[in-house]
Coordinates of C-alpha atoms in Angstrom, one line a residue:
M14 CA 0.0 0.0 0.0
K15 CA 1.0 3.6 -0.2
F16 CA 1.7 4.0 3.4
K17 CA 5.0 2.8 2.2
L18 CA 5.0 5.2 -0.7
F19 CA 3.8 8.0 1.6
I20 CA 6.8 7.6 3.9
S21 CA 9.4 6.5 1.3
I22 CA 9.0 9.3 -1.2
F23 CA 9.8 12.1 1.3
L24 CA 12.6 10.1 2.9
L25 CA 14.3 9.2 -0.3
T26 CA 16.2 12.4 -0.8
A27 CA 17.3 12.4 2.8
S28 CA 18.4 8.7 2.7
L29 CA 20.5 9.3 -0.4
A30 CA 22.1 12.4 1.2
I31 CA 23.4 10.4 4.2
S32 CA 24.2 7.2 2.4
Q33 CA 27.8 7.5 3.1
E34 CA 27.0 6.5 6.7
F35 CA 25.6 3.1 5.7
A36 CA 27.8 0.0 6.2
S37 CA 27.1 -1.5 2.7
K38 CA 25.4 -1.0 -0.6
G39 CA 22.7 -3.3 0.7
D40 CA 22.0 -0.8 3.5
Q41 CA 21.8 2.0 1.0
Y42 CA 19.2 0.2 -1.1
F43 CA 17.3 -0.9 2.0
Y44 CA 17.0 2.6 3.5
S45 CA 16.0 3.9 0.0
Y46 CA 13.2 1.4 0.0
N47 CA 14.7 -0.5 -3.0
Y48 CA 14.2 -3.9 -1.5
E49 CA 14.9 -6.1 -4.5
D50 CA 18.3 -4.5 -5.0
A51 CA 18.9 -4.6 -1.2
I52 CA 18.4 -8.4 -1.3
R53 CA 20.8 -8.8 -4.2
E54 CA 23.5 -6.7 -2.5
Y55 CA 23.1 -8.5 0.8
H56 CA 23.5 -11.8 -0.9
K57 CA 26.7 -10.5 -2.7
Q58 CA 28.0 -9.5 0.7
M59 CA 27.5 -13.0 2.1
A60 CA 28.9 -14.7 -1.0
N61 CA 32.1 -12.6 -0.6
G62 CA 32.5 -13.8 2.9
K63 CA 31.7 -10.5 4.6
I64 CA 30.0 -10.8 8.0
M65 CA 26.4 -9.7 8.1
T66 CA 25.5 -7.9 11.3
N67 CA 22.2 -8.8 13.0
H68 CA 20.8 -5.4 12.0
Q69 CA 21.7 -6.3 8.4
L70 CA 20.1 -9.7 8.7
L71 CA 16.9 -8.0 10.0
N72 CA 17.1 -5.6 7.0
L73 CA 17.3 -8.7 4.7
A74 CA 14.3 -10.3 6.5
D75 CA 12.4 -7.0 6.1
S76 CA 13.3 -6.9 2.4
Y77 CA 12.0 -10.5 1.9
F78 CA 8.8 -9.4 3.7
K79 CA 8.4 -6.3 1.6
T80 CA 8.8 -8.3 -1.6
R81 CA 6.3 -11.0 -0.4
Q82 CA 8.9 -13.7 0.0
Y83 CA 7.3 -14.7 3.2
D84 CA 8.9 -18.2 3.6
K85 CA 12.4 -16.7 3.4
A86 CA 11.4 -13.8 5.7
T87 CA 9.9 -16.2 8.3
K88 CA 13.0 -18.4 8.4
L89 CA 15.3 -15.4 8.9
Y90 CA 13.1 -13.7 11.5
L91 CA 12.8 -17.0 13.5
D92 CA 16.6 -17.5 13.4
I93 CA 17.3 -14.0 14.6
N94 CA 14.6 -14.2 17.3
K95 CA 16.1 -17.4 18.5
N96 CA 19.7 -16.2 18.7
D97 CA 19.5 -12.5 19.6
T98 CA 17.5 -10.0 21.7
I99 CA 17.4 -7.1 19.2
M100 CA 14.1 -8.1 17.8
S101 CA 11.8 -5.1 18.4
D102 CA 8.0 -5.5 18.9
H103 CA 7.5 -4.0 15.4
R104 CA 9.7 -6.7 13.8
F105 CA 8.1 -9.4 16.0
N106 CA 4.8 -8.3 14.4
K107 CA 6.4 -8.8 11.0
M108 CA 7.6 -12.2 12.0
L109 CA 4.1 -13.2 13.0
Q110 CA 2.7 -11.7 9.8
S111 CA 5.1 -13.8 7.8
L112 CA 4.1 -16.9 9.7
A113 CA 0.4 -16.1 9.2
K114 CA 1.0 -15.6 5.5
T115 CA 2.6 -19.1 5.2
S116 CA -0.5 -20.7 6.7
E117 CA 1.0 -21.3 10.1
K118 CA -1.7 -19.7 12.3
E119 CA -1.2 -22.1 15.2
R120 CA 2.5 -21.2 15.4
V121 CA 1.5 -17.6 15.4
R122 CA -0.8 -18.2 18.4
A123 CA 2.0 -20.2 20.1
F124 CA 4.5 -17.4 19.6
L125 CA 2.0 -14.9 20.9
K126 CA 1.6 -16.8 24.2
S127 CA 5.4 -17.2 24.5
K128 CA 6.3 -13.6 24.1
E129 CA 6.7 -11.8 27.4
G130 CA 5.9 -8.1 27.8
L131 CA 3.1 -7.9 25.2
A132 CA 0.1 -5.8 26.3
N133 CA -2.9 -7.8 27.6
E134 CA -5.1 -5.8 25.2
L135 CA -3.0 -7.1 22.2
V136 CA -3.5 -10.7 23.2
E137 CA -7.2 -10.1 23.8
N138 CA -7.6 -8.3 20.5
A139 CA -5.8 -11.2 18.7
D140 CA -8.0 -13.9 20.3
F141 CA -11.2 -12.0 19.5
N142 CA -10.3 -11.3 15.9
Y143 CA -9.1 -14.9 15.3
Q144 CA -12.5 -16.0 16.6
M145 CA -14.3 -13.6 14.3
L146 CA -12.3 -14.3 11.2
D147 CA -12.5 -18.1 11.7
S148 CA -16.3 -17.8 11.8
D149 CA -16.6 -15.4 8.8
K150 CA -19.2 -17.4 7.0
E151 CA -20.4 -14.7 4.7
P152 CA -17.5 -13.1 2.8
A153 CA -19.7 -10.5 1.2
S154 CA -20.7 -9.0 4.6
G155 CA -23.1 -6.7 2.8
F156 CA -20.5 -4.7 0.9
F157 CA -20.9 -3.8 -2.8
I158 CA -17.5 -2.5 -4.0
F159 CA -16.7 -0.8 -7.3
N160 CA -13.7 0.8 -8.9
L161 CA -13.7 4.4 -10.0
D162 CA -13.1 6.3 -13.2
I163 CA -10.6 8.7 -11.7
N164 CA -8.0 6.0 -10.8
G165 CA -4.8 6.2 -12.9
S166 CA -1.6 4.3 -13.3
Q167 CA 0.0 6.0 -10.3
A168 CA -1.1 5.9 -6.7
D169 CA -4.5 7.3 -5.8
F170 CA -5.5 7.1 -2.2
S171 CA -6.9 8.8 1.0
P172 CA -10.3 10.0 -0.1
S173 CA -12.1 12.7 1.8
F174 CA -15.7 14.1 1.4
Y175 CA -15.8 17.6 0.1
N176 CA -19.4 18.8 0.0
D177 CA -20.8 16.9 -3.0
K178 CA -17.3 16.1 -4.3
V179 CA -14.3 14.1 -3.1
L180 CA -10.7 15.1 -2.3
F181 CA -8.0 12.6 -2.6
S182 CA -4.2 12.2 -2.7
S183 CA -2.2 11.1 -5.8
S184 CA 1.4 10.7 -7.0
R185 CA 0.3 11.2 -10.6
K186 CA 2.6 13.6 -12.5
S187 CA 1.6 17.3 -12.8
K188 CA 3.3 20.5 -13.9
S189 CA 3.4 21.8 -10.4
K190 CA 5.1 18.8 -8.9
R191 CA 8.7 17.5 -9.1
V192 CA 9.4 13.9 -10.0
Y193 CA 12.0 11.6 -8.4
G194 CA 14.3 10.2 -11.0
P195 CA 14.9 6.8 -9.2
S196 CA 11.2 6.2 -8.4
G197 CA 9.4 7.9 -11.2
E198 CA 6.9 9.1 -8.6
S199 CA 5.8 12.6 -8.2
Y200 CA 5.6 14.5 -4.9
L201 CA 2.1 13.9 -3.6
D202 CA -0.7 16.3 -4.4
I203 CA -4.3 16.8 -3.5
Y204 CA -6.9 16.4 -6.2
V205 CA -10.7 17.0 -6.4
A206 CA -13.2 14.9 -8.3
E207 CA -16.9 15.1 -9.0
A208 CA -19.2 12.4 -7.6
D209 CA -22.2 11.3 -9.5
T210 CA -25.4 9.9 -8.0
G211 CA -24.0 6.4 -8.1
G212 CA -20.9 7.3 -6.2
N213 CA -18.5 7.1 -9.1
L214 CA -15.8 9.8 -9.3
K215 CA -14.8 11.6 -12.5
N216 CA -13.2 14.8 -13.8
A217 CA -10.3 14.8 -11.4
S218 CA -8.2 18.0 -11.3
V219 CA -5.6 19.5 -9.0
F220 CA -7.3 21.1 -5.9
K221 CA -6.7 24.8 -5.7
G222 CA -8.2 25.5 -2.3
I223 CA -4.9 25.3 -0.4
P224 CA -1.5 27.1 -0.7
D225 CA 0.6 25.7 -3.6
S226 CA 3.8 23.8 -3.0
P227 CA 6.2 21.9 -5.2
Y228 CA 6.5 19.2 -2.5
H229 CA 4.1 17.0 -0.6
K230 CA 0.5 17.9 -0.1
S231 CA -1.7 14.9 0.8
T232 CA -4.3 13.1 3.0
P233 CA -6.8 16.0 3.3
Y234 CA -9.7 16.2 5.7
Y235 CA -12.5 18.8 5.0
L236 CA -14.5 20.3 7.8
A237 CA -17.8 21.3 6.3
N238 CA -18.9 23.6 9.2
S239 CA -15.9 25.9 9.0
G240 CA -14.7 25.3 5.4
S241 CA -11.3 24.4 6.8
I242 CA -9.1 21.7 5.3
Y243 CA -6.6 19.7 7.4
Y244 CA -3.8 18.1 5.3
V245 CA -0.2 16.9 5.4
L246 CA 2.6 18.8 3.8
S247 CA 6.4 18.7 3.6
N248 CA 8.4 20.8 6.0
M249 CA 10.0 23.6 4.1
D250 CA 12.5 26.4 4.6
G251 CA 11.4 29.1 2.3
K252 CA 11.0 27.4 -1.1
N253 CA 13.2 24.4 -0.2
L254 CA 12.7 21.3 1.9
A255 CA 13.7 21.6 5.5
F256 CA 15.9 18.9 7.1
D257 CA 16.7 18.0 10.7
E258 CA 20.3 17.5 11.8
K259 CA 20.2 13.9 10.6
G260 CA 19.1 14.9 7.1
K261 CA 15.5 13.9 7.5
N262 CA 12.6 15.8 5.9
A263 CA 9.5 15.1 7.8
L264 CA 5.8 15.8 7.2
S265 CA 3.6 18.2 9.2
I266 CA -0.1 18.8 9.5
G267 CA -1.4 22.2 8.5
M268 CA -4.9 23.8 8.2
A269 CA -6.0 26.0 5.4
Y270 CA -9.1 28.2 6.0
D271 CA -11.6 29.1 3.4
N272 CA -10.4 32.8 3.5
G273 CA -7.0 31.7 2.3
F274 CA -5.3 31.8 5.7
F275 CA -2.9 28.9 6.6
R276 CA -1.2 27.8 9.7
F277 CA 0.8 24.7 11.0
L278 CA -0.9 22.6 13.7
L279 CA 1.6 19.9 14.2
K280 CA 5.2 20.3 13.1
D281 CA 8.5 18.8 14.1
L282 CA 11.5 18.4 11.8
S283 CA 12.3 14.9 13.1
T284 CA 8.7 13.5 13.4
S285 CA 6.2 12.9 10.6
F286 CA 2.5 13.3 11.0
Y287 CA 0.0 11.5 8.8
Y288 CA -3.7 11.2 8.1
P289 CA -5.4 14.0 10.0
F290 CA -9.0 13.7 11.1
F291 CA -11.0 16.3 13.1
D292 CA -13.9 15.1 15.3
E293 CA -16.1 18.1 15.9
E294 CA -18.0 16.6 18.9
S295 CA -14.9 16.0 21.0
E296 CA -12.8 18.7 19.3
R297 CA -10.0 16.1 19.0
L298 CA -7.6 16.2 16.1
Y299 CA -6.7 12.6 15.4
F300 CA -3.6 11.7 13.4
S301 CA -0.9 9.0 12.9
A302 CA 2.8 9.5 14.0
N303 CA 5.9 7.5 14.9
F304 CA 6.8 9.0 18.2
E305 CA 9.2 7.2 20.6
D306 CA 6.4 6.1 22.8
S307 CA 4.7 4.1 20.0
Y308 CA 3.7 0.5 20.6
G309 CA 5.4 -0.5 17.3
G310 CA 5.6 1.4 14.1
T311 CA 3.2 4.2 13.5
D312 CA 0.5 4.8 16.1
I313 CA -2.7 6.8 16.2
Y314 CA -2.8 9.9 18.5
Y315 CA -5.0 12.8 19.2
V316 CA -4.6 16.4 20.5
V317 CA -7.3 18.4 22.2
T318 CA -8.1 21.6 20.3
N319 CA -10.1 24.8 21.0
N320 CA -11.2 27.0 18.0
G321 CA -8.5 25.4 15.9
Q322 CA -5.7 25.9 18.5
V323 CA -3.9 22.8 19.7
M324 CA -4.3 22.7 23.5
S325 CA -2.6 19.4 24.6
Q326 CA 0.4 17.2 24.0
P327 CA -0.2 14.3 21.6
I328 CA -2.1 11.5 23.4
N329 CA -1.5 7.9 22.3
L330 CA -4.8 5.9 21.9
G331 CA -3.1 3.1 23.9
P332 CA -2.7 -0.7 23.4
R333 CA -6.4 -1.3 22.7
I334 CA -5.9 0.4 19.3
N335 CA -2.1 0.6 18.7
T336 CA -0.1 -2.6 18.2
P337 CA 3.5 -3.7 17.3
G338 CA 2.4 -3.0 13.7
N339 CA 1.4 0.3 12.0
E340 CA -1.9 2.0 12.7
I341 CA -3.0 4.8 10.3
A342 CA -6.0 6.7 8.8
P343 CA -8.3 7.3 11.8
Y344 CA -11.9 8.2 10.9
V345 CA -14.8 8.7 13.5
F346 CA -18.4 8.2 12.4
E347 CA -21.5 7.7 14.6
G348 CA -19.6 6.7 17.7
S349 CA -17.1 4.4 16.1
L350 CA -13.4 4.8 15.2
Y351 CA -12.4 3.3 11.9
F352 CA -8.7 2.8 11.1
S353 CA -6.2 0.6 9.3
S354 CA -3.6 -1.7 10.8
D355 CA -1.1 -4.2 9.5
V356 CA -1.1 -6.2 12.8
F357 CA -0.3 -9.9 12.4
Y358 CA -3.9 -11.2 13.1
G359 CA -5.4 -9.5 10.1
L360 CA -6.2 -10.8 6.6
G361 CA -3.5 -9.0 4.8
G362 CA -1.0 -6.2 5.0
M363 CA -3.3 -3.3 6.0
D364 CA -6.8 -4.2 7.1
I365 CA -9.7 -1.9 8.1
Y366 CA -10.9 -2.2 11.7
K367 CA -13.7 -0.7 13.7
S368 CA -13.7 0.2 17.4
N369 CA -16.7 1.6 19.4
I370 CA -16.1 4.7 21.4
L371 CA -17.7 4.1 24.8
S372 CA -19.4 6.6 27.1
D373 CA -16.2 7.2 29.1
Q374 CA -14.2 7.7 25.8
S375 CA -12.5 4.3 26.2
L376 CA -12.4 2.1 23.1
S377 CA -13.8 -1.4 22.5
I378 CA -11.8 -4.2 20.9
P379 CA -11.1 -3.3 17.3
V380 CA -12.9 -5.7 15.0
N381 CA -11.7 -6.6 11.5
L382 CA -14.3 -5.6 9.0
G383 CA -13.8 -9.0 7.4
S384 CA -13.3 -10.5 3.9
G385 CA -16.1 -8.5 2.4
I386 CA -13.8 -5.5 2.2
N387 CA -10.4 -6.6 3.4
T388 CA -8.1 -8.8 1.4
K389 CA -4.6 -10.3 1.7
Y390 CA -3.4 -7.0 0.2
D391 CA -3.7 -3.4 1.7
E392 CA -6.9 -1.6 2.6
F393 CA -6.8 1.8 4.2
G394 CA -8.2 5.4 4.1
F395 CA -11.7 4.2 4.9
I396 CA -14.4 6.9 5.0
I397 CA -18.2 6.5 5.4
K398 CA -21.4 8.6 5.4
K399 CA -25.1 8.0 5.1
D400 CA -26.3 7.3 1.6
I401 CA -29.3 8.9 -0.1
T402 CA -31.0 5.5 0.6
D403 CA -31.3 4.0 4.1
G404 CA -27.8 2.5 3.9
M405 CA -24.2 3.8 4.0
M406 CA -21.7 4.6 1.4
G407 CA -18.1 5.7 1.2
Y408 CA -14.6 5.1 -0.2
F409 CA -11.3 3.4 0.7
S410 CA -8.0 2.6 -1.0
S411 CA -6.4 -0.7 -1.9
N412 CA -3.6 -2.2 -3.9
R413 CA -5.5 -5.4 -4.6
P414 CA -5.1 -7.0 -8.0
G415 CA -7.4 -5.8 -10.8
G416 CA -6.9 -2.1 -10.1
K417 CA -5.6 0.5 -12.5
G418 CA -2.6 1.7 -10.6
A419 CA -0.3 1.2 -7.6
D420 CA -3.2 2.1 -5.3
D421 CA -6.8 2.7 -6.4
I422 CA -9.7 4.3 -4.7
Y423 CA -12.8 2.1 -4.4
G424 CA -16.3 3.0 -3.7
Y425 CA -18.7 0.9 -1.6
R426 CA -22.2 0.6 -0.4
V427 CA -23.4 -1.3 2.6
S428 CA -26.9 -1.6 4.1
G429 CA -26.0 -0.5 7.6
Q430 CA -23.0 0.4 9.8
P431 CA -20.3 -2.1 8.7
G432 CA -18.6 -4.5 11.1
L433 CA -19.7 -7.1 13.5
Q434 CA -22.1 -6.0 16.3
T435 CA -20.6 -6.8 19.7
I436 CA -21.6 -6.6 23.3
I437 CA -19.3 -5.1 25.9
F438 CA -19.4 -6.0 29.6
R439 CA -17.2 -3.6 31.6
G440 CA -17.1 -2.2 35.1
K441 CA -15.5 -2.7 38.5
V442 CA -16.0 -5.1 41.4
V443 CA -15.6 -3.6 44.9
Q444 CA -16.0 -4.6 48.5
P445 CA -18.3 -2.6 50.8
P446 CA -18.4 -0.5 52.9
Y447 CA -15.5 1.5 51.4
D448 CA -15.7 0.2 47.9
E449 CA -12.2 -1.2 47.9
P450 CA -11.2 -2.9 44.6
L451 CA -11.4 -6.7 44.4
Q452 CA -8.7 -8.4 42.3
D453 CA -9.0 -11.9 40.7
V454 CA -12.8 -12.0 40.8
N455 CA -14.1 -14.6 38.3
I456 CA -16.2 -13.1 35.5
S457 CA -18.0 -15.4 33.1
L458 CA -20.5 -14.9 30.2
T459 CA -22.8 -17.7 29.1
D460 CA -25.5 -17.9 26.4
A461 CA -29.1 -18.9 26.6
N462 CA -28.1 -22.6 26.6
G463 CA -25.5 -22.2 29.3
N464 CA -22.6 -22.4 27.0
L465 CA -19.5 -20.5 28.1
L466 CA -18.9 -17.5 25.8
K467 CA -16.0 -15.8 27.7
Q468 CA -14.3 -15.7 31.0
A469 CA -11.8 -13.4 32.7
V470 CA -10.7 -12.2 36.1
T471 CA -10.7 -8.6 37.5
R472 CA -7.5 -6.6 37.4
R473 CA -5.7 -5.1 40.3
D474 CA -8.0 -2.1 40.3
G475 CA -11.1 -4.3 40.3
S476 CA -11.9 -3.5 36.7
Y477 CA -13.0 -5.9 34.0
H478 CA -13.7 -5.5 30.3
M479 CA -15.1 -8.3 28.1
E480 CA -16.4 -8.2 24.6
I481 CA -18.3 -10.9 22.7
P482 CA -20.2 -11.1 19.4
Y483 CA -23.8 -10.0 19.8
T484 CA -26.3 -12.6 21.1
D485 CA -29.8 -12.0 22.3
V486 CA -29.5 -13.5 25.8
V487 CA -26.4 -13.4 27.9
T488 CA -25.9 -14.3 31.6
L489 CA -23.2 -12.5 33.5
S490 CA -21.8 -14.3 36.6
I491 CA -19.4 -12.7 39.0
A492 CA -17.9 -14.8 41.8
K493 CA -14.9 -15.0 44.2
K494 CA -14.3 -17.6 46.9
S495 CA -15.5 -16.4 50.3
F496 CA -17.4 -13.5 48.7
S497 CA -20.9 -13.1 47.6
S498 CA -21.7 -13.6 44.0
L499 CA -23.9 -12.0 41.3
T500 CA -25.8 -13.6 38.4
E501 CA -27.8 -11.5 36.0
T502 CA -29.4 -12.5 32.7
Y503 CA -29.8 -9.8 29.9
N504 CA -32.2 -9.7 27.0
P505 CA -32.0 -7.3 24.0
K506 CA -33.6 -4.4 25.8
T507 CA -31.4 -4.7 29.0
L508 CA -28.3 -5.4 26.9
E509 CA -28.8 -2.1 25.1
E510 CA -29.2 -0.3 28.4
M511 CA -26.2 -2.0 29.9
Q512 CA -23.9 -0.7 27.1
K513 CA -24.4 2.9 28.2
A514 CA -22.2 2.9 31.3
P515 CA -19.8 0.7 33.3
K516 CA -21.4 -1.5 35.9
Q517 CA -20.0 -1.3 39.5
V518 CA -20.7 -4.5 41.5
Q519 CA -20.3 -4.8 45.3
L520 CA -19.3 -8.2 46.6
S521 CA -19.5 -8.7 50.4
S522 CA -17.1 -11.0 52.2
I523 CA -18.7 -13.9 53.9
G524 CA -16.9 -12.9 57.1
D525 CA -18.9 -9.7 57.1
I526 CA -22.2 -11.6 57.6
M527 CA -21.0 -14.0 60.3
R528 CA -19.9 -13.9 63.9
D529 CA -18.7 -16.2 66.6
R530 CA -21.4 -17.2 69.1
E531 CA -21.4 -20.0 71.6
G532 CA -18.3 -21.4 69.9
K533 CA -19.9 -21.6 66.5
K534 CA -19.9 -19.6 63.3
V535 CA -23.4 -18.2 62.9
L536 CA -25.1 -15.6 60.7
D537 CA -25.0 -12.1 62.1
V538 CA -28.7 -11.3 62.5
N539 CA -30.7 -9.6 65.2
D540 CA -32.3 -11.7 67.9
F541 CA -36.0 -12.2 67.7
Y542 CA -38.7 -13.6 70.0
F543 CA -41.8 -15.7 69.7
A544 CA -44.8 -15.2 71.9
S545 CA -44.6 -17.3 75.1
G546 CA -45.4 -21.0 74.3
K547 CA -46.1 -20.2 70.6
S548 CA -44.4 -21.1 67.3
T549 CA -46.2 -18.6 65.1
L550 CA -44.1 -16.2 63.0
T551 CA -44.8 -12.5 63.5
P552 CA -44.0 -9.6 61.1
D553 CA -41.0 -8.7 63.3
I554 CA -39.7 -12.2 63.0
N555 CA -40.2 -12.3 59.3
L556 CA -38.1 -9.2 58.8
V557 CA -35.1 -11.0 60.4
L558 CA -35.8 -14.1 58.4
D559 CA -35.9 -12.1 55.2
R560 CA -32.4 -10.9 56.0
V561 CA -31.3 -14.5 56.4
V562 CA -32.7 -15.2 52.9
E563 CA -30.7 -12.3 51.5
M564 CA -27.5 -13.6 53.1
V565 CA -27.9 -17.1 51.8
Q566 CA -28.8 -15.8 48.3
M567 CA -25.5 -13.8 48.4
F568 CA -23.7 -17.1 49.3
P569 CA -25.7 -19.9 47.7
E570 CA -23.3 -22.6 48.9
I571 CA -24.1 -21.9 52.6
Q572 CA -25.4 -24.9 54.6
L573 CA -27.3 -23.9 57.8
S574 CA -28.5 -25.6 60.9
I575 CA -31.4 -23.9 62.6
E576 CA -31.1 -24.1 66.4
T577 CA -33.9 -22.8 68.6
H578 CA -33.7 -22.4 72.4
T579 CA -36.1 -21.5 75.1
D580 CA -35.7 -20.3 78.7
S581 CA -36.4 -22.5 81.8
R582 CA -39.9 -21.2 82.4
G583 CA -42.5 -23.8 81.6
G584 CA -42.2 -27.6 81.5
R585 CA -39.0 -29.1 80.1
S586 CA -40.9 -31.4 77.6
S587 CA -43.2 -28.6 76.4
N588 CA -40.2 -26.3 75.9
K589 CA -38.5 -29.0 73.9
R590 CA -41.6 -29.4 71.6
V591 CA -42.2 -25.7 71.1
S592 CA -38.6 -25.0 70.2
E593 CA -38.7 -27.8 67.6
K594 CA -41.9 -26.4 66.1
R595 CA -40.3 -23.0 66.0
S596 CA -37.3 -24.4 64.0
E597 CA -39.6 -26.1 61.6
A598 CA -41.7 -23.0 61.1
I599 CA -38.5 -21.0 60.4
K600 CA -37.4 -23.6 57.9
A601 CA -40.8 -23.6 56.1
Y602 CA -40.6 -19.8 55.8
L603 CA -37.1 -19.8 54.4
L604 CA -38.0 -22.5 51.8
Q605 CA -41.1 -20.6 50.8
K606 CA -38.9 -17.5 50.2
G607 CA -36.6 -19.3 47.8
L608 CA -33.9 -21.2 49.8
S609 CA -33.4 -24.8 48.9
E610 CA -33.2 -28.0 51.0
S611 CA -29.5 -28.0 50.4
N612 CA -29.2 -24.7 52.3
I613 CA -30.9 -26.1 55.4
V614 CA -29.2 -29.3 56.4
K615 CA -30.7 -29.6 59.9
T616 CA -33.3 -28.2 62.3
A617 CA -33.1 -28.6 66.1
G618 CA -35.1 -27.5 69.1
F619 CA -33.1 -27.7 72.3
G620 CA -35.7 -26.3 74.6
E621 CA -34.0 -25.3 77.9
E622 CA -31.1 -27.8 77.5
K623 CA -28.5 -25.1 76.9
I624 CA -29.2 -22.3 79.4
L625 CA -26.6 -19.6 79.1
N626 CA -26.7 -18.2 82.6
N627 CA -27.9 -19.3 86.1
C628 CA -31.6 -19.0 85.3
K629 CA -32.4 -22.7 85.5
D630 CA -35.4 -24.4 87.0
G631 CA -36.2 -23.1 90.5
V632 CA -33.9 -20.1 90.3
Y633 CA -35.4 -16.7 90.5
C634 CA -34.3 -14.4 87.6
L635 CA -35.4 -11.1 86.2
D636 CA -37.1 -11.1 82.8
F637 CA -34.1 -9.7 80.9
L638 CA -32.0 -12.5 82.3
H639 CA -34.5 -15.1 81.1
K640 CA -34.6 -13.4 77.7
Q641 CA -30.9 -14.1 77.2
N642 CA -31.8 -17.7 76.9
L643 CA -34.5 -17.2 74.2
R644 CA -32.6 -17.3 71.0
T645 CA -32.4 -18.8 67.5
L646 CA -29.0 -19.5 65.9
F647 CA -28.3 -20.0 62.2
V648 CA -25.2 -22.1 62.3
V649 CA -23.0 -22.2 59.2
E650 CA -21.9 -25.8 59.1
N651 CA -19.6 -25.6 56.1
Y652 CA -17.8 -22.3 57.0
E653 CA -14.3 -23.9 56.4
E654 CA -15.2 -24.9 52.9
L655 CA -16.4 -21.3 52.2
G656 CA -12.9 -20.0 52.8
L657 CA -13.1 -18.8 56.4

């Protein structure tokens, strides 16, 4: 794809200018992006008995990769990875891409598990996308794709809506642009084309709405409300290219206003900025760049703006989006971020992905748009809008076979928002009363038939984030040994509501609902009293029993013995009978309220057998002392198994 063209054209002059620093001719060709000649020269170097450094071997592996000799690239990457520690995450991604392209997906997954230090998000993204792509039963995915009249023999890419027209970038030759002798490619320029009712583009011409330059102008984004155009351009010193101290000419992002005024927004002589996109709702300017904090190659960032002024440092979108590969061409539409990535778990070089922007501005797992639009080649520069019909339409670029040039722009129509619909379960698990985070809580999702869909554990801060393909009925289960649990089942209506905000769940420790009493572990409930000689439950008693039901439902594995005691007033045998009836009445109520027989393993009425004080038969006691002996205990028989 012409991400390579995009970065190679403007680096070519700088690379040649400092070629004397390279160790060999192979290096010169490699850093000039002439990979076939680099391979030839590196082979000559080895044939002449000259030692190849590990960096040169990696350059050779990269050259094989760039020329689609994936078997050779794989072997070399694996050898280097085995014998040295210089393999960057970016090249690790290329190694896995090479493995994937030689139909060794299981080896890819094995290497992924063996690599230490990879972001959890990357592993989760890979597992999710493998699952989705393996189940891609309908390759069409609703996309109708068509080539466009405006495509030429050179590279045409990066379309952008411009009122009822379309702007795009091209390396086609024009009078205003210089041409590289070695490559035959012109400096990139921005063109405008007319769009007919069917979405075809025609009558392309150089766009005159921005300041002229003999060097790069590319990847425009038009903001209809203000008439401003964001675009990428070469750094210049007067009429000439501007270079940093290493001889590098980088790309900057500028903005041209409809009144002719221009200003730079992002400029650094040593860092290139690509693919600007401005989101009006959040006032974020998204772009791609290769800063030192990148997760691999080129990452997607944003800066916060205010009335066109940049108000923040570049903020990396993080490992949920950015990978050891390259991420480019961000585009936000109706709450979703579309972008392209050459991460190893895709279908080709660059694939188009979609991630949902959640209510707290976090991002869901990026989902590959599938084989209906992505191929084993490169797809990028995806844009979308509502069609005059009920569906969606837009454009993207690809270097797939059958096009007219190096890269072509393709149009597409699709019935609705593209991409797999997913469900996100996210939130935090805490322990009351101070809402302290709970780590290593088990989270599981099951379908309507009880089949496990996904499982995970909470992180150190108690948070969890799980995403699954959409299904109508999902049961969420949250559990941790010696803590209460939660089980909730969602239907389409409640699933939609649940997506709006993270869910915070409180799990109580079983120790919080128990206490020691009479040498036993019992439920910590208030004492209650029956009428003298009676076993009838009263409203006051029922309130306490309802609390017992709540406790057991929080801990469904609890096994209770119900022990009822009387004082010494009355006959010993009658006290025994009434206490037994009271225990049975309590059990009947608890069962009626939803507890099971497995929760109540025994009932016992002890009458006056276990008096707690001196108030035995024949001993005068005050009423409050007799009352101390009137009690019911809910003894937890399996407290050791519950983790206490």
